PDB file of C-alpha atoms and ligand atoms in Angstrom:
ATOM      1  CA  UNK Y   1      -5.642  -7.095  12.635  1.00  0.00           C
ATOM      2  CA  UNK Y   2      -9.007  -8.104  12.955  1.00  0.00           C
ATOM      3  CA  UNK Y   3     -10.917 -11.346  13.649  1.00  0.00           C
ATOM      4  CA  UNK Y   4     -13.734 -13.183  13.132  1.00  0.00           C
ATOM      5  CA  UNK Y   5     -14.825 -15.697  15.683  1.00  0.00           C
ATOM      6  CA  UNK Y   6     -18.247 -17.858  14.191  1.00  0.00           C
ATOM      7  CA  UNK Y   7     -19.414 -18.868  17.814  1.00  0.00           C
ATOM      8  CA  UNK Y   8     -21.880 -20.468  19.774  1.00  0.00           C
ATOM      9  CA  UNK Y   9     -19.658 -22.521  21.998  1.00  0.00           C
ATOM     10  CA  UNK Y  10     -17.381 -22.458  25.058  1.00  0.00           C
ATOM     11  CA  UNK Y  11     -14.011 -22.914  23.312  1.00  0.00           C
ATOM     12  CA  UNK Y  12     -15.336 -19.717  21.675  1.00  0.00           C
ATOM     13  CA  UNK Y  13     -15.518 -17.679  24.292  1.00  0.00           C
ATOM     14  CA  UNK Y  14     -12.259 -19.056  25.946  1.00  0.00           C
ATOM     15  CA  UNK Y  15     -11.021 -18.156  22.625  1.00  0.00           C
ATOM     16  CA  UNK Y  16     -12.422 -14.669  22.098  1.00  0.00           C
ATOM     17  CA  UNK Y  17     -11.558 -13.862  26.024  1.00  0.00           C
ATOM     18  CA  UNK Y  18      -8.318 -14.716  25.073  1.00  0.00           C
ATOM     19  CA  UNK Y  19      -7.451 -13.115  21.606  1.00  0.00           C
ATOM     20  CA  UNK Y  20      -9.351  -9.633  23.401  1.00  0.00           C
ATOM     21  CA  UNK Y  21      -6.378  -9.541  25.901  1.00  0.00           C
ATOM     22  CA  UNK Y  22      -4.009  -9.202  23.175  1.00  0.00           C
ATOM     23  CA  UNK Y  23      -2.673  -5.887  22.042  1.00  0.00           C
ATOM     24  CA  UNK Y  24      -3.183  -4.956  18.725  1.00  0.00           C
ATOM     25  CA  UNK Y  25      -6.061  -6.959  18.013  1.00  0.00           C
ATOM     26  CA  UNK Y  26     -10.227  -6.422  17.348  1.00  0.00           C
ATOM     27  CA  UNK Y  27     -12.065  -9.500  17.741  1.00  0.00           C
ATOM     28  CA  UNK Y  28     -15.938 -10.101  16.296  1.00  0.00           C
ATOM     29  CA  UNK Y  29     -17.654 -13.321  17.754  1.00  0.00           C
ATOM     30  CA  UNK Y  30     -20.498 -14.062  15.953  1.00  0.00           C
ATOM     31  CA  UNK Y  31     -23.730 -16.197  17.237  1.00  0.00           C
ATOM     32  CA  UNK Y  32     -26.653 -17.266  15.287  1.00  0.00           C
ATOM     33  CA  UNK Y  33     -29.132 -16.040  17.632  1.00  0.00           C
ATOM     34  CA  UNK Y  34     -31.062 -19.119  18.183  1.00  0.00           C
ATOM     35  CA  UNK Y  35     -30.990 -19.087  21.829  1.00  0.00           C
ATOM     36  CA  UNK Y  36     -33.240 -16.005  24.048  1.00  0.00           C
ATOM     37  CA  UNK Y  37     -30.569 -15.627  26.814  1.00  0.00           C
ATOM     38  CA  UNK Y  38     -27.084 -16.688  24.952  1.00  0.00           C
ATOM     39  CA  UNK Y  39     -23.764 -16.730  26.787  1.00  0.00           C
ATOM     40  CA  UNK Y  40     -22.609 -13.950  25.502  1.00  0.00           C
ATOM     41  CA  UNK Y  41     -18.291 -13.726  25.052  1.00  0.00           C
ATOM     42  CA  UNK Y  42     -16.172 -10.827  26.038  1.00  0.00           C
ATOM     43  CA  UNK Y  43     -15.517  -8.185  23.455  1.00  0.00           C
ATOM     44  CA  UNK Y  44     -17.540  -7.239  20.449  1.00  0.00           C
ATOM     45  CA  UNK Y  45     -20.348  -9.479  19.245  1.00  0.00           C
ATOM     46  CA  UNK Y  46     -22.974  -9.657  16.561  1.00  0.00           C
ATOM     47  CA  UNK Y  47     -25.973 -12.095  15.912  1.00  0.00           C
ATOM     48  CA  UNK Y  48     -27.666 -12.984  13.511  1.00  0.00           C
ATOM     49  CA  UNK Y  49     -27.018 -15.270  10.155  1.00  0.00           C
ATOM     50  CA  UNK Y  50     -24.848 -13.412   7.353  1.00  0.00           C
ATOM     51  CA  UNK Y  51     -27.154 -15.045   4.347  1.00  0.00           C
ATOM     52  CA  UNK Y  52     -25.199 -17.994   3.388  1.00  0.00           C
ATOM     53  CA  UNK Y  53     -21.534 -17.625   2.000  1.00  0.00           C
ATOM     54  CA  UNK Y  54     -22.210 -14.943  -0.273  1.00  0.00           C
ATOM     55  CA  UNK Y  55     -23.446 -12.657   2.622  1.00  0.00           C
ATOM     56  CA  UNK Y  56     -20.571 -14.178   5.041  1.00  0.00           C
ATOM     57  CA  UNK Y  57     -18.426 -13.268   1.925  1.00  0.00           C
ATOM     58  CA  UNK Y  58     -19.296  -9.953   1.951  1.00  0.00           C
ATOM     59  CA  UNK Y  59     -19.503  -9.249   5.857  1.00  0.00           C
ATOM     60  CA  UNK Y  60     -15.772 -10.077   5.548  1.00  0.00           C
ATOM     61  CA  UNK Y  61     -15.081  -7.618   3.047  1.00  0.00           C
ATOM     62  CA  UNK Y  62     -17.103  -4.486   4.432  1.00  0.00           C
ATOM     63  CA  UNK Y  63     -15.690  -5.437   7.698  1.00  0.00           C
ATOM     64  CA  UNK Y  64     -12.153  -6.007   6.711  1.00  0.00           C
ATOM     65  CA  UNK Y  65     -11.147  -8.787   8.588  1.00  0.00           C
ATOM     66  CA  UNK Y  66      -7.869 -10.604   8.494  1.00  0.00           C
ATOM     67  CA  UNK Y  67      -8.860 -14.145   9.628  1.00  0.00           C
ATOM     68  CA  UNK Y  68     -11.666 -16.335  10.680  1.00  0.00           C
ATOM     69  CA  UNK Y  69     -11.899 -18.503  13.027  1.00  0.00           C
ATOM     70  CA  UNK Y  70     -14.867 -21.164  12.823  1.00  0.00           C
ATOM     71  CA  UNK Y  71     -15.619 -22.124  16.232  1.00  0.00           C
ATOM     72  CA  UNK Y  72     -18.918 -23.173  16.143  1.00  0.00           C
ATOM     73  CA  UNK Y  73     -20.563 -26.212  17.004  1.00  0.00           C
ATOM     74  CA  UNK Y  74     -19.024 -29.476  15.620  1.00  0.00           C
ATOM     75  CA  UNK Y  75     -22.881 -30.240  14.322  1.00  0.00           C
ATOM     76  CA  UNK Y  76     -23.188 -26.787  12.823  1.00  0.00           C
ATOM     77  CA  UNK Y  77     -22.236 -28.074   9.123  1.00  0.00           C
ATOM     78  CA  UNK Y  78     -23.680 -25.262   7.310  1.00  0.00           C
ATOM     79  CA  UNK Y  79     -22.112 -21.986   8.955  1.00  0.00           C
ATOM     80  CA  UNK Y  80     -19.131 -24.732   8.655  1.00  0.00           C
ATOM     81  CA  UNK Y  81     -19.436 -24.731   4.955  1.00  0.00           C
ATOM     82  CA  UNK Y  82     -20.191 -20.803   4.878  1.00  0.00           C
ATOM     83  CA  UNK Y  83     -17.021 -20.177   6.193  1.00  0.00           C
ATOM     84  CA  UNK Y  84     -15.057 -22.601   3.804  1.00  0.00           C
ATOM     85  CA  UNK Y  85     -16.583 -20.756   0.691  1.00  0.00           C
ATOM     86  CA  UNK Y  86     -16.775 -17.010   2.276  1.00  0.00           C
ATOM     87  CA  UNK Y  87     -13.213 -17.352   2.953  1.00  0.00           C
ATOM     88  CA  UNK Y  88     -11.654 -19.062  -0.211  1.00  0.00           C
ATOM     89  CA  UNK Y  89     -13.779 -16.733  -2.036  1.00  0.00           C
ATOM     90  CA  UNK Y  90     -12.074 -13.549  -0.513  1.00  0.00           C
ATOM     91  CA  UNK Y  91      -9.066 -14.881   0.186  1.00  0.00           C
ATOM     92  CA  UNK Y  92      -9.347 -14.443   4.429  1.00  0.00           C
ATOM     93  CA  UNK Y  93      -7.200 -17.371   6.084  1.00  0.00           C
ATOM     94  CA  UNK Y  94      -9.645 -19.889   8.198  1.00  0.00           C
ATOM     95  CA  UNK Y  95      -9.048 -21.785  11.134  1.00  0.00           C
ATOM     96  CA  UNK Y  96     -11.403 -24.697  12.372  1.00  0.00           C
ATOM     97  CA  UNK Y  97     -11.467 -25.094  16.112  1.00  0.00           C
ATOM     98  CA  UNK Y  98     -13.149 -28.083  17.039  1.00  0.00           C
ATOM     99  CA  UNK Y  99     -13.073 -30.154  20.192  1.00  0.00           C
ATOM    100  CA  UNK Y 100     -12.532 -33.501  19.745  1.00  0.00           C
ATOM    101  CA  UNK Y 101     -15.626 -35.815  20.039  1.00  0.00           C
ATOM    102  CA  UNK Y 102     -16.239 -38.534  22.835  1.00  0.00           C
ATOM    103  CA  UNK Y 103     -14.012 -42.044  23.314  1.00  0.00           C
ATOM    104  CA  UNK Y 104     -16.049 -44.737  24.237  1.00  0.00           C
ATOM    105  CA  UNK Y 105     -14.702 -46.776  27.379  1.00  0.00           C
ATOM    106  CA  UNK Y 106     -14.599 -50.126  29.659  1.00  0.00           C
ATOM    107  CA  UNK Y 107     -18.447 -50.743  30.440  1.00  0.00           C
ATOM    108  CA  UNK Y 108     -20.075 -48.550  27.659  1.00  0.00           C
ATOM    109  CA  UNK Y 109     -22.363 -49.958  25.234  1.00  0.00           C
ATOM    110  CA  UNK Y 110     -22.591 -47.360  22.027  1.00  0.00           C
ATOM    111  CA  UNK Y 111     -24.589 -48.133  18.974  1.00  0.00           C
ATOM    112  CA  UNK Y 112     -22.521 -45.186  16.932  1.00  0.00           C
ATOM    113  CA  UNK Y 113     -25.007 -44.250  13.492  1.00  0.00           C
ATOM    114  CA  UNK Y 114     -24.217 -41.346  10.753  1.00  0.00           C
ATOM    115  CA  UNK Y 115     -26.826 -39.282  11.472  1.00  0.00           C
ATOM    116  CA  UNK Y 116     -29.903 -38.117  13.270  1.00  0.00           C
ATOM    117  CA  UNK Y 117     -32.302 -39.791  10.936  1.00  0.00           C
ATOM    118  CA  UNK Y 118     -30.354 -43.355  11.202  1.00  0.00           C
ATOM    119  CA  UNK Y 119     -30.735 -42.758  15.267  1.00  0.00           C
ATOM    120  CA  UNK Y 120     -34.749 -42.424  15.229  1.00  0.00           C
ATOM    121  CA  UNK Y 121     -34.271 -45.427  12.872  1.00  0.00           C
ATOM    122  CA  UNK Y 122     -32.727 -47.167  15.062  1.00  0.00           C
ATOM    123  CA  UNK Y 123     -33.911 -46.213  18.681  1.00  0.00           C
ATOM    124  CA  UNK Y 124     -37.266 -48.496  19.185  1.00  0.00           C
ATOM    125  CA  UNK Y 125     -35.201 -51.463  18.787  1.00  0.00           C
ATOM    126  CA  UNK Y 126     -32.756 -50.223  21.414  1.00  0.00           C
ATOM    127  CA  UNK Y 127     -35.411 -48.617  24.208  1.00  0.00           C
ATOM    128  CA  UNK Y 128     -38.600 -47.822  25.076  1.00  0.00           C
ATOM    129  CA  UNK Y 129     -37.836 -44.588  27.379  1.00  0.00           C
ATOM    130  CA  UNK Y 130     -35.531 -42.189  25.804  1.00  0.00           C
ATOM    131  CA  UNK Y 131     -33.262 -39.369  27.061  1.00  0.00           C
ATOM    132  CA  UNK Y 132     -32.851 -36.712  23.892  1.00  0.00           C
ATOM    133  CA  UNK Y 133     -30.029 -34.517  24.233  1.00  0.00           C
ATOM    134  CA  UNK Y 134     -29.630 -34.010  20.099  1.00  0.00           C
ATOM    135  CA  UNK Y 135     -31.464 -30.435  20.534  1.00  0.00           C
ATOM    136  CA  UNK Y 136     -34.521 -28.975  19.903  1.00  0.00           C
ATOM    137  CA  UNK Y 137     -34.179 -29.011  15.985  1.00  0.00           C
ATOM    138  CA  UNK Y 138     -34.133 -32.484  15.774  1.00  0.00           C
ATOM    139  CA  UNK Y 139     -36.806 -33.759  16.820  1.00  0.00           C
ATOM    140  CA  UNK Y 140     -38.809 -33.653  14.313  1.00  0.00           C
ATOM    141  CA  UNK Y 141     -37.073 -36.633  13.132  1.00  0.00           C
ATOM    142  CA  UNK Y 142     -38.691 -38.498  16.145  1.00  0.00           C
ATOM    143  CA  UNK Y 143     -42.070 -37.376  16.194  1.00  0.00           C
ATOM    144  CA  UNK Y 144     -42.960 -40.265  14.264  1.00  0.00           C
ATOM    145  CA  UNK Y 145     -41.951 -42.781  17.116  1.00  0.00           C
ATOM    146  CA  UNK Y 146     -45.409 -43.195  19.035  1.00  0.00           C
ATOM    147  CA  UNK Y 147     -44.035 -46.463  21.091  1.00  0.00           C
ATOM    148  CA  UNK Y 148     -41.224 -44.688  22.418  1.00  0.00           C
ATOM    149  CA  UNK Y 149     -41.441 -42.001  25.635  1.00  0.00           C
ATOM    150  CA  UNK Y 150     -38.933 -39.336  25.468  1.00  0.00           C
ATOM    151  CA  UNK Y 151     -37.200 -36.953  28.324  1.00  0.00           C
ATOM    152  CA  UNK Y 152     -36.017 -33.650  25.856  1.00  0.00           C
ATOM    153  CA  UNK Y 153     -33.764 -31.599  27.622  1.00  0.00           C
ATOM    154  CA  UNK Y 154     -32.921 -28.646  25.458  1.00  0.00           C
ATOM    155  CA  UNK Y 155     -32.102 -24.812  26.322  1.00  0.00           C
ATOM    156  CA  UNK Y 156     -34.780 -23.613  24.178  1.00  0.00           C
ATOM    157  CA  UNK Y 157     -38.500 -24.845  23.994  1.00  0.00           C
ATOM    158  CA  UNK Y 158     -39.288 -26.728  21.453  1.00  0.00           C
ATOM    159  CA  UNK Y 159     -41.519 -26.575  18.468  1.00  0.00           C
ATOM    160  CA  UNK Y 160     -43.629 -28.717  16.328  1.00  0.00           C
ATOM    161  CA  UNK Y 161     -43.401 -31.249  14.657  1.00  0.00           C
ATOM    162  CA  UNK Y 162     -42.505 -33.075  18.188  1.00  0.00           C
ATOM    163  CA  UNK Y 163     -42.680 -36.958  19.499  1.00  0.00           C
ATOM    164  CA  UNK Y 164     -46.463 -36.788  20.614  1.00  0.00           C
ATOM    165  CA  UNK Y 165     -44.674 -38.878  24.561  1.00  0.00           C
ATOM    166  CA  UNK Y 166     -42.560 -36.440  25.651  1.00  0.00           C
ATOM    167  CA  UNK Y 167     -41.685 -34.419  28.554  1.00  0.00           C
ATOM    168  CA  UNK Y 168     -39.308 -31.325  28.087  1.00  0.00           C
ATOM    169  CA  UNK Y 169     -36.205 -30.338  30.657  1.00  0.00           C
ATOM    170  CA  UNK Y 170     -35.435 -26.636  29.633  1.00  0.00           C
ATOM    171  CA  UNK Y 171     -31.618 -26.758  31.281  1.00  0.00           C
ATOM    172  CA  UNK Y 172     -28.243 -25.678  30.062  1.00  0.00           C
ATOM    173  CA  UNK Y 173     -25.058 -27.535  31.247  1.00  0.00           C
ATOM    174  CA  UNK Y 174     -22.566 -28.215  33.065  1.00  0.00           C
ATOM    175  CA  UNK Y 175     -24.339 -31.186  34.504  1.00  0.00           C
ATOM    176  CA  UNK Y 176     -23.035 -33.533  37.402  1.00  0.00           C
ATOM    177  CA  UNK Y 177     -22.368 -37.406  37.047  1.00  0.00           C
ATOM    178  CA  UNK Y 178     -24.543 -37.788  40.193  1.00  0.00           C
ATOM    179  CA  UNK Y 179     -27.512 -35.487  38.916  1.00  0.00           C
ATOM    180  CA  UNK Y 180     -27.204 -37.246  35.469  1.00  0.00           C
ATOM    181  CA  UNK Y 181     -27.487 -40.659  37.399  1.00  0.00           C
ATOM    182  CA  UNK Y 182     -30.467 -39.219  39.548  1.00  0.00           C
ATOM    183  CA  UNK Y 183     -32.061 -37.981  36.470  1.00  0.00           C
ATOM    184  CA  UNK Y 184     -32.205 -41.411  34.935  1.00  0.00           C
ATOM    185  CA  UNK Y 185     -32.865 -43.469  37.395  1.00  0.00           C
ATOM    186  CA  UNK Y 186     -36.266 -40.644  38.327  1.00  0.00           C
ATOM    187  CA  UNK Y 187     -37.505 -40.957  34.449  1.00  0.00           C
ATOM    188  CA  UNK Y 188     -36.622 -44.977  34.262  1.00  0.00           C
ATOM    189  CA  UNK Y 189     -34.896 -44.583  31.264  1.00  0.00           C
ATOM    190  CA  UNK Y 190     -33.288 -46.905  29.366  1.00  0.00           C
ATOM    191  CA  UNK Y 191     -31.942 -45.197  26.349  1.00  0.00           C
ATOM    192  CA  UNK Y 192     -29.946 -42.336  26.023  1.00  0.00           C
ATOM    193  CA  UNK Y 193     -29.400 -40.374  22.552  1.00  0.00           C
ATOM    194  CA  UNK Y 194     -26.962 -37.863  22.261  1.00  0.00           C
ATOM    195  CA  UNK Y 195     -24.981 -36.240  19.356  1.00  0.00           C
ATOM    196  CA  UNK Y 196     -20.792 -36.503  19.638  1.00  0.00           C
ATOM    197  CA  UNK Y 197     -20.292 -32.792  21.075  1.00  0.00           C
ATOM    198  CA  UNK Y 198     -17.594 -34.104  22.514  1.00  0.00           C
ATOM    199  CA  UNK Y 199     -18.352 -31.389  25.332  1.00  0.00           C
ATOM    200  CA  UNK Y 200     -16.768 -31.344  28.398  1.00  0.00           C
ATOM    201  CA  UNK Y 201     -20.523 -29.574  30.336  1.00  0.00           C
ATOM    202  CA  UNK Y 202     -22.334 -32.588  28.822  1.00  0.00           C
ATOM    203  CA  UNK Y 203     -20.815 -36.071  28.996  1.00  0.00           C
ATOM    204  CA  UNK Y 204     -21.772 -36.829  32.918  1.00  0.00           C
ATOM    205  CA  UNK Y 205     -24.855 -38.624  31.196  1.00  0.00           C
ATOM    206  CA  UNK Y 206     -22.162 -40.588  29.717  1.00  0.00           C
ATOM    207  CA  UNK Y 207     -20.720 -41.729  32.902  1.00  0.00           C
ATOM    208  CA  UNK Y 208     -24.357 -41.668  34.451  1.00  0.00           C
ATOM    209  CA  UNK Y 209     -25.517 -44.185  31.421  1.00  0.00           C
ATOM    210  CA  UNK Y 210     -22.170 -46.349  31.707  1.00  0.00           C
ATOM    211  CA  UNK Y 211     -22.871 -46.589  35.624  1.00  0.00           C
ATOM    212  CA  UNK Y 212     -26.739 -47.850  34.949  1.00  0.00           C
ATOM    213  CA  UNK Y 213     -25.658 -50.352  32.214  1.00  0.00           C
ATOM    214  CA  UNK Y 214     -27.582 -48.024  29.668  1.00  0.00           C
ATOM    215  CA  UNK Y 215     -26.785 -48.033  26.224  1.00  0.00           C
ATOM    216  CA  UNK Y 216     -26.424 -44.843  24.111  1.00  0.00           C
ATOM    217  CA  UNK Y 217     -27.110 -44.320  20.680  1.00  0.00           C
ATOM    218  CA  UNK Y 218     -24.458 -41.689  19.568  1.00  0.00           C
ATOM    219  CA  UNK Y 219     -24.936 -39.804  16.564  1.00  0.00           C
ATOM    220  CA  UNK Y 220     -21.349 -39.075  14.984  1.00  0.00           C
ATOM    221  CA  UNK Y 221     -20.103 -35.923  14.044  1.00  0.00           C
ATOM    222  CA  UNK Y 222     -20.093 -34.725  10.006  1.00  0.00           C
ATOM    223  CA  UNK Y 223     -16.516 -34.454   8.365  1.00  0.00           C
ATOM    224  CA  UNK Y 224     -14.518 -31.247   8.803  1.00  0.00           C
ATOM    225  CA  UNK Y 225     -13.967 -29.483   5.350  1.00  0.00           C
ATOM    226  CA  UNK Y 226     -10.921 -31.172   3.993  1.00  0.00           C
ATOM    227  CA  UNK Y 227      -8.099 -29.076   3.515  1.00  0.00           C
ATOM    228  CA  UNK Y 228      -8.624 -26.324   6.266  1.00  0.00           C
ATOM    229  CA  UNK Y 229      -6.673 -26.443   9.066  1.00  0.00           C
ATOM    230  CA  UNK Y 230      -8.234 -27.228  12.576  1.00  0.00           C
ATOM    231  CA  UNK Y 231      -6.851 -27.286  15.920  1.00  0.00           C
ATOM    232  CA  UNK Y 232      -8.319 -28.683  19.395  1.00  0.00           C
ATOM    233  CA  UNK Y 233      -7.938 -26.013  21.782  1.00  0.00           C
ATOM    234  CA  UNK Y 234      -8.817 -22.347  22.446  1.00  0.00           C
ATOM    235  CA  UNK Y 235      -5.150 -21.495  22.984  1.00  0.00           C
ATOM    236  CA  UNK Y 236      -3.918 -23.722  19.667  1.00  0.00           C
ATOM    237  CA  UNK Y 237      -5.938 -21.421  17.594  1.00  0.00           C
ATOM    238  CA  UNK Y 238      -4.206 -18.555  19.905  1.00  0.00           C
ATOM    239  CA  UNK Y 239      -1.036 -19.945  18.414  1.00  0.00           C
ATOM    240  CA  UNK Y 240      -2.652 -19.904  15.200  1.00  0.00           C
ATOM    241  CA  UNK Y 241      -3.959 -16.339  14.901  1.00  0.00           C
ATOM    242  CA  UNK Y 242      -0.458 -14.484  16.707  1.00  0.00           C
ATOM    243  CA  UNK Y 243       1.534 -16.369  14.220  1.00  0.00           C
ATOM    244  CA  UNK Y 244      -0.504 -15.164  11.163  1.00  0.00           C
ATOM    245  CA  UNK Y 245       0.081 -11.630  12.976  1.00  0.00           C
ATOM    246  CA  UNK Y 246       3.805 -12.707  12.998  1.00  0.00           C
ATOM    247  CA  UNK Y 247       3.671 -13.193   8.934  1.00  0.00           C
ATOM    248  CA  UNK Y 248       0.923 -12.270   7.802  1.00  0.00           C
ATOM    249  CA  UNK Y 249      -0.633 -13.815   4.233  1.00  0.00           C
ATOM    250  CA  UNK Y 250       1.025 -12.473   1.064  1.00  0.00           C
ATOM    251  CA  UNK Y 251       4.266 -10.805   3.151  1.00  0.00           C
ATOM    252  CA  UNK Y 252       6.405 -13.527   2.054  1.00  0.00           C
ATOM    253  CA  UNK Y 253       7.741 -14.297   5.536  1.00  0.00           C
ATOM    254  CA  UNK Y 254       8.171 -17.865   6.453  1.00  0.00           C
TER     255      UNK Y 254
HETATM  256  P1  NAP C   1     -26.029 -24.378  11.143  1.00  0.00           P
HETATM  257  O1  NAP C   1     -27.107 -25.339  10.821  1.00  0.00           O
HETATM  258  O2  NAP C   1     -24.654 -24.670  10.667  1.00  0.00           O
HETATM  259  O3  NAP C   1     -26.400 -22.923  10.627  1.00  0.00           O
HETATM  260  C1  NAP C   1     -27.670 -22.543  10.147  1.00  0.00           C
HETATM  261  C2  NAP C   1     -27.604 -21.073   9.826  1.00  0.00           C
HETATM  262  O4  NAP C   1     -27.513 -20.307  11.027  1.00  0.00           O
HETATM  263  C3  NAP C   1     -26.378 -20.686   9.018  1.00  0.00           C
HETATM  264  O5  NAP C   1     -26.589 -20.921   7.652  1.00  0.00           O
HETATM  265  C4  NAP C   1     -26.196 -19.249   9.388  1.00  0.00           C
HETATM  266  O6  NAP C   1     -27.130 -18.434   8.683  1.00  0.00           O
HETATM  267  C5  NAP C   1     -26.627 -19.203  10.832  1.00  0.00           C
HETATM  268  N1  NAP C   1     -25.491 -19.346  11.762  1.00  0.00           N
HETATM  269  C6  NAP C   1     -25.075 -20.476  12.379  1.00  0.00           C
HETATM  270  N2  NAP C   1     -24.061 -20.206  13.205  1.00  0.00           N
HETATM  271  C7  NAP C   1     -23.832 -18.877  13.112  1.00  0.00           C
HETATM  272  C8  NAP C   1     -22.930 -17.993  13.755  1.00  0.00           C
HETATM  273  N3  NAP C   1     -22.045 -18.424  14.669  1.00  0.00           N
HETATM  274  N4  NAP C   1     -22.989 -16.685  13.411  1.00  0.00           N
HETATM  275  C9  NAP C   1     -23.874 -16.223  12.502  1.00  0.00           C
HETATM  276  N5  NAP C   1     -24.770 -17.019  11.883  1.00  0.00           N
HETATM  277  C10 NAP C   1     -24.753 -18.320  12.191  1.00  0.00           C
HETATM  278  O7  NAP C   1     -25.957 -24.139  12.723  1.00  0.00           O
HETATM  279  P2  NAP C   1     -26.875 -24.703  13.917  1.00  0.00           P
HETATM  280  O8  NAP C   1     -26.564 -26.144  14.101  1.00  0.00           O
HETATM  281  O9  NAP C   1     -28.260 -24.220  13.715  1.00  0.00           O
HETATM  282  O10 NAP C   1     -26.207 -23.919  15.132  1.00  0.00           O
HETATM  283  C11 NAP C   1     -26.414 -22.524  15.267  1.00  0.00           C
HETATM  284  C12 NAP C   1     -25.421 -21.980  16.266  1.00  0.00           C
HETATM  285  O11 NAP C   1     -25.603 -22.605  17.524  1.00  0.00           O
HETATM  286  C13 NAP C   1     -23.968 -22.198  15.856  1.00  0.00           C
HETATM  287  O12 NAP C   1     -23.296 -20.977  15.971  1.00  0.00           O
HETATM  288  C14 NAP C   1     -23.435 -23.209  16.841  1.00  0.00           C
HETATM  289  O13 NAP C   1     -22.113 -22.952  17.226  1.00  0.00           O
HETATM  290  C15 NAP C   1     -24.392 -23.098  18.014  1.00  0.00           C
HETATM  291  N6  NAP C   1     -24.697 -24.388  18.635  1.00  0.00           N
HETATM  292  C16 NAP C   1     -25.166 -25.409  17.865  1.00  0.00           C
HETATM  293  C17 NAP C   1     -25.426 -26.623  18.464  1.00  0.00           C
HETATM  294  C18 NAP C   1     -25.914 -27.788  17.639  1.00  0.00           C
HETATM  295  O14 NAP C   1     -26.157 -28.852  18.228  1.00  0.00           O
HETATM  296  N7  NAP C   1     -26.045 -27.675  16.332  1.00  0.00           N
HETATM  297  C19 NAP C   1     -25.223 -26.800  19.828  1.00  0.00           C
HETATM  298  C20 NAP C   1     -24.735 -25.734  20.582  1.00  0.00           C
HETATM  299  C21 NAP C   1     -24.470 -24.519  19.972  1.00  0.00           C
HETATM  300  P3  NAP C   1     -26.729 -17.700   7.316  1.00  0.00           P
HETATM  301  O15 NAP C   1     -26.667 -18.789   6.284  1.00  0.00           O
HETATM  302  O16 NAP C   1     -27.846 -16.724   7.102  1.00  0.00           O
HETATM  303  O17 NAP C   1     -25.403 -17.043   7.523  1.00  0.00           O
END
């Protein structure tokens, strides 16, 4: 049996290290290639886009794989979308695994918008010294905000069109609650924007901003493709993936 992991992410890798350890199984993860120096999971991997659905649709053919499972980004919408029209089209079961996104608690103070042009909409009126964690492809959607100062921290540099106050942090998480709260309080911010990863290496700017009495504009998450099934954890879609091995589609085992 052989599976496609669309990657990018930790619960990826946990998932890919996992499904490699199993006997009778081959296991692709697949990563855009956006970032020079990616994290790179255990077994085989390619990189590089497919060319929309009809290329993803006809990767999984020449490649004969059984399953897919998307466990990319929760942001990554249009590999997201690939996969839902690849796999209907050729008749490969998909799995979504997707961590779930952030819970606002006791002493936070969210301002929760649709999207990433609603949060550059909205940010002068909330600060004047911004911490931008949405990633390097977003900002041009804040280069038009000359009164605002922003910290980027992104793993990549960035590229034009960019907010003409900014200074860039090239870093990749995990980050600690205390270096989070050092980081603030060093850059005087009094913003933070973020999207809802939901990631576990990335919310100590949560805590950091909840600690300061900062409030965070949070850029919610788009819709997973109704009707495809989706689980939370690496070893859920472990579940998922040994018990299509169990019965697999069109055998008529229940
Ligand atoms: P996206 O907007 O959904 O995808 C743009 C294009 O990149 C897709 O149409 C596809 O090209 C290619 N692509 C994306 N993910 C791919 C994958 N895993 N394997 C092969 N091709 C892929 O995605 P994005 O937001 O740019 O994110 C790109 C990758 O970075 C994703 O794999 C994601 O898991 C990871 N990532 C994203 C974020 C984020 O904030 N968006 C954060 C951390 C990691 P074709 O149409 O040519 O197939």
């Amino acid at each position: 049996m052989r599976v496609l992991i669309l990657g990018g992410t930790a619960e990826a890798r946990t998932l890919a290290a996992a499904l490699v350890a199993l006997p009778g199984l081959a296991v692709v993860s697949s990563l855009a290639g956006r970032t020079s120096t990616p994290l790179l999971p255990p077994g085989e991997v390619r990189i590089g886009g497919f060319g929309g659905a009809a290329g993803l649709a006809a990767w999984l053919r020449a490649s004969r794989v059984d399953a897919v499972v998307d466990a990319t980004h929760p942001f990554a919408a249009v590999i997201s979308a690939s996969a839902v029209r690849a796999c209907h089209d050729v008749g490969v079961p998909l799995l979504v695994l997707r961590r779930p996104g952030w819970t606002e608690r006791a002493g936070d103070d969210w301002r929760r918008v649709p999207s990433i042009a609603e949060a550059a909409a909205v940010l002068p009126g909330v600060g004047r010294r911004a911490l931008l964690t949405t990633g390097r492809q977003t900002l041009a959607a804040f280069a038009g905000l000359d009164r605002v100062w922003f910290l980027v921290r992104a793993v990549e540099p960035p590229e034009p069109p960019v907010p003409a106050r900014m200074t860039v942090l090239l870093e990749r998480g995990p980050f600690t609650a205390d270096g989070e709260e050092a980081l603030l309080r060093a850059h005087r911010i009094d913003v933070v924007v973020t999207k809802d990863s939901g990631s576990p290496a990335v919310a100590a700017k949560l805590d950091a901003a909840r600690l300061l009495r900062l409030p965070v504009v949070m850029v919610d998450r788009p819709p997973v493709s109704p009707g495809v099934p989706s689980v939370a954890t690496a070893p859920d879609a472990v579940a998922w993936v040994t018990g299509l091995r169990l019965s697999p589609p069109g055998s008529g085992a229940v």
